[in-house]
Amino acid sequence: MIQETGVPVYTAEFRCHASILGWDDAALHFQYYRGLKSSIKNTMANKPIPPKLKDLITEAELIGNRHHVCGLEKRASAETLHSKPKDSSRPSHICNSNPSSSSSQTRKPFVKRGKLSAQEKAQRYHNGLCVYCEETGHQVDNCPNKPAGKPLCASEATFTIANKNPKGVAQRQ
């Protein structure tokens, strides 16, 4: 499997496949790293590769989020270069910061929530926050605050299909 999308999507798809295959952690670690985009691997080259799959995924997601934010900033600055002055309220150092360092942003306290708007989801993703709990260091697919028992993909869901014929409905033969 090769990463062709963002890291969170790649990770979710990888976990779906991994749940079916039943491989051990070492084999999954090797395949996950092997499939990452070269830009993610190049950023990881500055320090040792995390030995555990969970830690590798966390590091890849942090780097992927940072790359995503940098891409958004580059596009935004290119669009506004000729139209208006630079917004000084937005930090200009975000692309140069360490992807594993935590932000000192003040966040809203976590409360039980309903469905998020597309704008709120995009804002959390843009800030490197989990879409579910709004904390840093992980994404929704491995959120420690997400209730247990929710499947990550269709292969983990269980369905029961009853083959009952309601009275008065003719069956085809």
PDB file of C-alpha atoms in Angstrom:
ATOM      1  CA  MET A   1       0.000   0.000   0.000  1.00  0.00           C
ATOM      2  CA  ILE A   2       1.357   3.406  -0.997  1.00  0.00           C
ATOM      3  CA  GLN A   3       0.315   6.734   0.545  1.00  0.00           C
ATOM      4  CA  GLU A   4      -1.477   8.800  -2.085  1.00  0.00           C
ATOM      5  CA  THR A   5      -3.519  10.968   0.298  1.00  0.00           C
ATOM      6  CA  GLY A   6      -2.921  12.710   3.604  1.00  0.00           C
ATOM      7  CA  VAL A   7      -1.450  10.739   6.502  1.00  0.00           C
ATOM      8  CA  PRO A   8      -4.749  10.397   8.432  1.00  0.00           C
ATOM      9  CA  VAL A   9      -6.487   8.823   5.428  1.00  0.00           C
ATOM     10  CA  TYR A  10      -3.489   6.592   4.686  1.00  0.00           C
ATOM     11  CA  THR A  11      -3.405   5.503   8.338  1.00  0.00           C
ATOM     12  CA  ALA A  12      -7.130   4.701   8.424  1.00  0.00           C
ATOM     13  CA  GLU A  13      -6.899   2.665   5.209  1.00  0.00           C
ATOM     14  CA  PHE A  14      -3.753   0.936   6.468  1.00  0.00           C
ATOM     15  CA  ARG A  15      -5.480  -0.022   9.726  1.00  0.00           C
ATOM     16  CA  CYS A  16      -8.434  -1.450   7.808  1.00  0.00           C
ATOM     17  CA  HIS A  17      -6.105  -3.669   5.789  1.00  0.00           C
ATOM     18  CA  ALA A  18      -4.031  -4.551   8.868  1.00  0.00           C
ATOM     19  CA  SER A  19      -7.117  -5.686  10.780  1.00  0.00           C
ATOM     20  CA  ILE A  20      -7.875  -8.185   8.029  1.00  0.00           C
ATOM     21  CA  LEU A  21      -4.312  -9.453   7.551  1.00  0.00           C
ATOM     22  CA  GLY A  22      -3.482 -10.240  11.172  1.00  0.00           C
ATOM     23  CA  TRP A  23       0.255  -9.522  10.740  1.00  0.00           C
ATOM     24  CA  ASP A  24       2.508  -8.912  13.746  1.00  0.00           C
ATOM     25  CA  ASP A  25       3.611  -5.408  14.771  1.00  0.00           C
ATOM     26  CA  ALA A  26       7.050  -5.661  13.126  1.00  0.00           C
ATOM     27  CA  ALA A  27       5.608  -6.556   9.721  1.00  0.00           C
ATOM     28  CA  LEU A  28       2.963  -3.819   9.971  1.00  0.00           C
ATOM     29  CA  HIS A  29       5.610  -1.282  11.063  1.00  0.00           C
ATOM     30  CA  PHE A  30       7.749  -2.145   8.026  1.00  0.00           C
ATOM     31  CA  GLN A  31       4.835  -1.915   5.580  1.00  0.00           C
ATOM     32  CA  TYR A  32       3.452   1.320   7.066  1.00  0.00           C
ATOM     33  CA  TYR A  33       6.837   3.056   6.838  1.00  0.00           C
ATOM     34  CA  ARG A  34       7.498   1.648   3.381  1.00  0.00           C
ATOM     35  CA  GLY A  35       4.233   3.118   2.049  1.00  0.00           C
ATOM     36  CA  LEU A  36       4.686   6.645   3.429  1.00  0.00           C
ATOM     37  CA  LYS A  37       5.330   9.499   1.003  1.00  0.00           C
ATOM     38  CA  SER A  38       8.997  10.330   0.605  1.00  0.00           C
ATOM     39  CA  SER A  39       8.408  13.846   1.988  1.00  0.00           C
ATOM     40  CA  ILE A  40       7.237  12.335   5.292  1.00  0.00           C
ATOM     41  CA  LYS A  41      10.172   9.896   5.381  1.00  0.00           C
ATOM     42  CA  ASN A  42      12.627  12.703   4.562  1.00  0.00           C
ATOM     43  CA  THR A  43      11.393  14.696   7.550  1.00  0.00           C
ATOM     44  CA  MET A  44      11.710  11.594   9.745  1.00  0.00           C
ATOM     45  CA  ALA A  45      15.331  11.193   8.622  1.00  0.00           C
ATOM     46  CA  ASN A  46      16.438  13.848  11.130  1.00  0.00           C
ATOM     47  CA  LYS A  47      15.946  11.475  14.057  1.00  0.00           C
ATOM     48  CA  PRO A  48      15.589   7.720  14.689  1.00  0.00           C
ATOM     49  CA  ILE A  49      12.476   6.011  13.340  1.00  0.00           C
ATOM     50  CA  PRO A  50      10.136   5.157  16.228  1.00  0.00           C
ATOM     51  CA  PRO A  51      10.419   1.396  16.902  1.00  0.00           C
ATOM     52  CA  LYS A  52       6.722   0.850  17.724  1.00  0.00           C
ATOM     53  CA  LEU A  53       3.994   1.068  15.086  1.00  0.00           C
ATOM     54  CA  LYS A  54       1.830   3.276  17.324  1.00  0.00           C
ATOM     55  CA  ASP A  55       4.676   5.776  17.765  1.00  0.00           C
ATOM     56  CA  LEU A  56       5.541   5.675  14.055  1.00  0.00           C
ATOM     57  CA  ILE A  57       1.928   6.484  13.157  1.00  0.00           C
ATOM     58  CA  THR A  58       1.823   9.339  15.685  1.00  0.00           C
ATOM     59  CA  GLU A  59       5.057  10.818  14.313  1.00  0.00           C
ATOM     60  CA  ALA A  60       3.888  10.465  10.693  1.00  0.00           C
ATOM     61  CA  GLU A  61       0.584  12.176  11.545  1.00  0.00           C
ATOM     62  CA  LEU A  62       2.349  15.076  13.264  1.00  0.00           C
ATOM     63  CA  ILE A  63       4.655  15.541  10.287  1.00  0.00           C
ATOM     64  CA  GLY A  64       1.782  15.163   7.821  1.00  0.00           C
ATOM     65  CA  ASN A  65      -0.239  17.792   9.691  1.00  0.00           C
ATOM     66  CA  ARG A  66       2.714  20.158   9.666  1.00  0.00           C
ATOM     67  CA  HIS A  67       3.217  19.648   5.911  1.00  0.00           C
ATOM     68  CA  HIS A  68      -0.496  20.266   5.347  1.00  0.00           C
ATOM     69  CA  VAL A  69      -0.435  23.510   7.351  1.00  0.00           C
ATOM     70  CA  CYS A  70       2.672  24.680   5.519  1.00  0.00           C
ATOM     71  CA  GLY A  71       1.000  23.992   2.179  1.00  0.00           C
ATOM     72  CA  LEU A  72      -2.056  26.001   3.234  1.00  0.00           C
ATOM     73  CA  GLU A  73       0.157  28.861   4.376  1.00  0.00           C
ATOM     74  CA  LYS A  74       2.078  28.887   1.112  1.00  0.00           C
ATOM     75  CA  ARG A  75      -1.135  28.978  -0.914  1.00  0.00           C
ATOM     76  CA  ALA A  76      -2.620  31.695   1.302  1.00  0.00           C
ATOM     77  CA  SER A  77       0.495  33.861   1.116  1.00  0.00           C
ATOM     78  CA  ALA A  78       0.663  33.441  -2.672  1.00  0.00           C
ATOM     79  CA  GLU A  79      -2.984  34.505  -2.979  1.00  0.00           C
ATOM     80  CA  THR A  80      -2.609  37.515  -0.671  1.00  0.00           C
ATOM     81  CA  LEU A  81       0.849  38.601  -1.815  1.00  0.00           C
ATOM     82  CA  HIS A  82      -0.534  41.169  -4.255  1.00  0.00           C
ATOM     83  CA  SER A  83      -3.894  41.893  -2.662  1.00  0.00           C
ATOM     84  CA  LYS A  84      -3.452  42.830   1.009  1.00  0.00           C
ATOM     85  CA  PRO A  85      -0.804  43.198   3.693  1.00  0.00           C
ATOM     86  CA  LYS A  86       0.291  40.178   5.733  1.00  0.00           C
ATOM     87  CA  ASP A  87      -1.865  39.364   8.751  1.00  0.00           C
ATOM     88  CA  SER A  88       0.439  39.930  11.723  1.00  0.00           C
ATOM     89  CA  SER A  89      -1.849  38.053  14.123  1.00  0.00           C
ATOM     90  CA  ARG A  90      -0.952  34.723  12.491  1.00  0.00           C
ATOM     91  CA  PRO A  91       2.389  33.205  13.465  1.00  0.00           C
ATOM     92  CA  SER A  92       4.860  33.215  10.590  1.00  0.00           C
ATOM     93  CA  HIS A  93       7.137  30.588  12.174  1.00  0.00           C
ATOM     94  CA  ILE A  94       4.696  27.668  12.016  1.00  0.00           C
ATOM     95  CA  CYS A  95       6.415  25.941   9.076  1.00  0.00           C
ATOM     96  CA  ASN A  96       9.777  26.152  10.797  1.00  0.00           C
ATOM     97  CA  SER A  97       8.625  24.805  14.146  1.00  0.00           C
ATOM     98  CA  ASN A  98       9.369  21.327  15.432  1.00  0.00           C
ATOM     99  CA  PRO A  99       6.477  19.047  14.370  1.00  0.00           C
ATOM    100  CA  SER A 100       6.527  17.137  17.647  1.00  0.00           C
ATOM    101  CA  SER A 101       6.429  20.204  19.902  1.00  0.00           C
ATOM    102  CA  SER A 102       3.075  21.041  21.415  1.00  0.00           C
ATOM    103  CA  SER A 103       1.318  24.293  20.752  1.00  0.00           C
ATOM    104  CA  SER A 104       0.664  26.796  23.522  1.00  0.00           C
ATOM    105  CA  GLN A 105      -2.720  27.679  22.038  1.00  0.00           C
ATOM    106  CA  THR A 106      -5.645  28.082  24.380  1.00  0.00           C
ATOM    107  CA  ARG A 107      -8.419  25.719  23.426  1.00  0.00           C
ATOM    108  CA  LYS A 108     -12.068  25.535  24.334  1.00  0.00           C
ATOM    109  CA  PRO A 109     -12.703  23.046  27.143  1.00  0.00           C
ATOM    110  CA  PHE A 110     -13.804  19.630  25.908  1.00  0.00           C
ATOM    111  CA  VAL A 111     -17.545  19.134  26.155  1.00  0.00           C
ATOM    112  CA  LYS A 112     -19.853  16.463  24.827  1.00  0.00           C
ATOM    113  CA  ARG A 113     -20.538  17.510  21.287  1.00  0.00           C
ATOM    114  CA  GLY A 114     -22.808  16.977  18.363  1.00  0.00           C
ATOM    115  CA  LYS A 115     -21.856  16.779  14.710  1.00  0.00           C
ATOM    116  CA  LEU A 116     -19.132  19.244  13.740  1.00  0.00           C
ATOM    117  CA  SER A 117     -19.517  21.615  10.833  1.00  0.00           C
ATOM    118  CA  ALA A 118     -17.184  21.185   7.873  1.00  0.00           C
ATOM    119  CA  GLN A 119     -15.577  24.509   8.828  1.00  0.00           C
ATOM    120  CA  GLU A 120     -14.859  23.328  12.402  1.00  0.00           C
ATOM    121  CA  LYS A 121     -13.402  20.028  11.120  1.00  0.00           C
ATOM    122  CA  ALA A 122     -11.147  21.917   8.701  1.00  0.00           C
ATOM    123  CA  GLN A 123     -10.070  24.344  11.439  1.00  0.00           C
ATOM    124  CA  ARG A 124      -9.107  21.502  13.804  1.00  0.00           C
ATOM    125  CA  TYR A 125      -7.249  19.659  11.032  1.00  0.00           C
ATOM    126  CA  HIS A 126      -5.480  22.882  10.031  1.00  0.00           C
ATOM    127  CA  ASN A 127      -4.341  23.416  13.651  1.00  0.00           C
ATOM    128  CA  GLY A 128      -3.096  19.816  13.985  1.00  0.00           C
ATOM    129  CA  LEU A 129      -5.846  18.934  16.454  1.00  0.00           C
ATOM    130  CA  CYS A 130      -7.821  15.712  16.750  1.00  0.00           C
ATOM    131  CA  VAL A 131     -11.181  16.219  15.055  1.00  0.00           C
ATOM    132  CA  TYR A 132     -12.912  14.303  17.867  1.00  0.00           C
ATOM    133  CA  CYS A 133     -11.455  15.733  21.117  1.00  0.00           C
ATOM    134  CA  GLU A 134      -9.515  18.801  19.908  1.00  0.00           C
ATOM    135  CA  GLU A 135      -6.226  17.677  21.507  1.00  0.00           C
ATOM    136  CA  THR A 136      -2.796  17.467  19.874  1.00  0.00           C
ATOM    137  CA  GLY A 137      -0.586  14.412  19.381  1.00  0.00           C
ATOM    138  CA  HIS A 138      -3.066  12.131  17.648  1.00  0.00           C
ATOM    139  CA  GLN A 139      -5.907  12.049  15.144  1.00  0.00           C
ATOM    140  CA  VAL A 140      -9.486  10.828  15.381  1.00  0.00           C
ATOM    141  CA  ASP A 141      -8.681   7.275  14.240  1.00  0.00           C
ATOM    142  CA  ASN A 142      -6.499   6.711  17.332  1.00  0.00           C
ATOM    143  CA  CYS A 143      -8.147   9.168  19.760  1.00  0.00           C
ATOM    144  CA  PRO A 144      -7.897   7.978  23.378  1.00  0.00           C
ATOM    145  CA  ASN A 145     -11.035  10.001  24.242  1.00  0.00           C
ATOM    146  CA  LYS A 146     -13.234   8.377  21.592  1.00  0.00           C
ATOM    147  CA  PRO A 147     -15.702   5.843  23.022  1.00  0.00           C
ATOM    148  CA  ALA A 148     -14.611   2.234  22.551  1.00  0.00           C
ATOM    149  CA  GLY A 149     -16.516  -0.034  20.238  1.00  0.00           C
ATOM    150  CA  LYS A 150     -16.834   2.289  17.257  1.00  0.00           C
ATOM    151  CA  PRO A 151     -15.401   0.547  14.163  1.00  0.00           C
ATOM    152  CA  LEU A 152     -12.675   2.302  12.161  1.00  0.00           C
ATOM    153  CA  CYS A 153     -13.733   0.708   8.904  1.00  0.00           C
ATOM    154  CA  ALA A 154     -16.437  -1.461   7.421  1.00  0.00           C
ATOM    155  CA  SER A 155     -14.353  -4.617   7.807  1.00  0.00           C
ATOM    156  CA  GLU A 156     -14.593  -4.243  11.583  1.00  0.00           C
ATOM    157  CA  ALA A 157     -18.367  -3.782  11.689  1.00  0.00           C
ATOM    158  CA  THR A 158     -20.721  -6.662  12.411  1.00  0.00           C
ATOM    159  CA  PHE A 159     -23.992  -6.963  10.549  1.00  0.00           C
ATOM    160  CA  THR A 160     -26.874  -9.386  10.972  1.00  0.00           C
ATOM    161  CA  ILE A 161     -29.075  -9.928   7.955  1.00  0.00           C
ATOM    162  CA  ALA A 162     -32.326 -11.689   8.618  1.00  0.00           C
ATOM    163  CA  ASN A 163     -33.827 -13.711   5.800  1.00  0.00           C
ATOM    164  CA  LYS A 164     -37.457 -13.399   6.767  1.00  0.00           C
ATOM    165  CA  ASN A 165     -40.335 -13.253   4.386  1.00  0.00           C
ATOM    166  CA  PRO A 166     -43.130 -10.971   5.609  1.00  0.00           C
ATOM    167  CA  LYS A 167     -46.578 -12.561   5.361  1.00  0.00           C
ATOM    168  CA  GLY A 168     -48.314 -11.846   2.115  1.00  0.00           C
ATOM    169  CA  VAL A 169     -45.125 -11.162   0.089  1.00  0.00           C
ATOM    170  CA  ALA A 170     -44.525 -13.640  -2.701  1.00  0.00           C
ATOM    171  CA  GLN A 171     -40.996 -15.021  -3.092  1.00  0.00           C
ATOM    172  CA  ARG A 172     -39.342 -15.343  -6.501  1.00  0.00           C
ATOM    173  CA  GLN A 173     -38.125 -18.742  -7.499  1.00  0.00           C
TER     174      GLN A 173
END
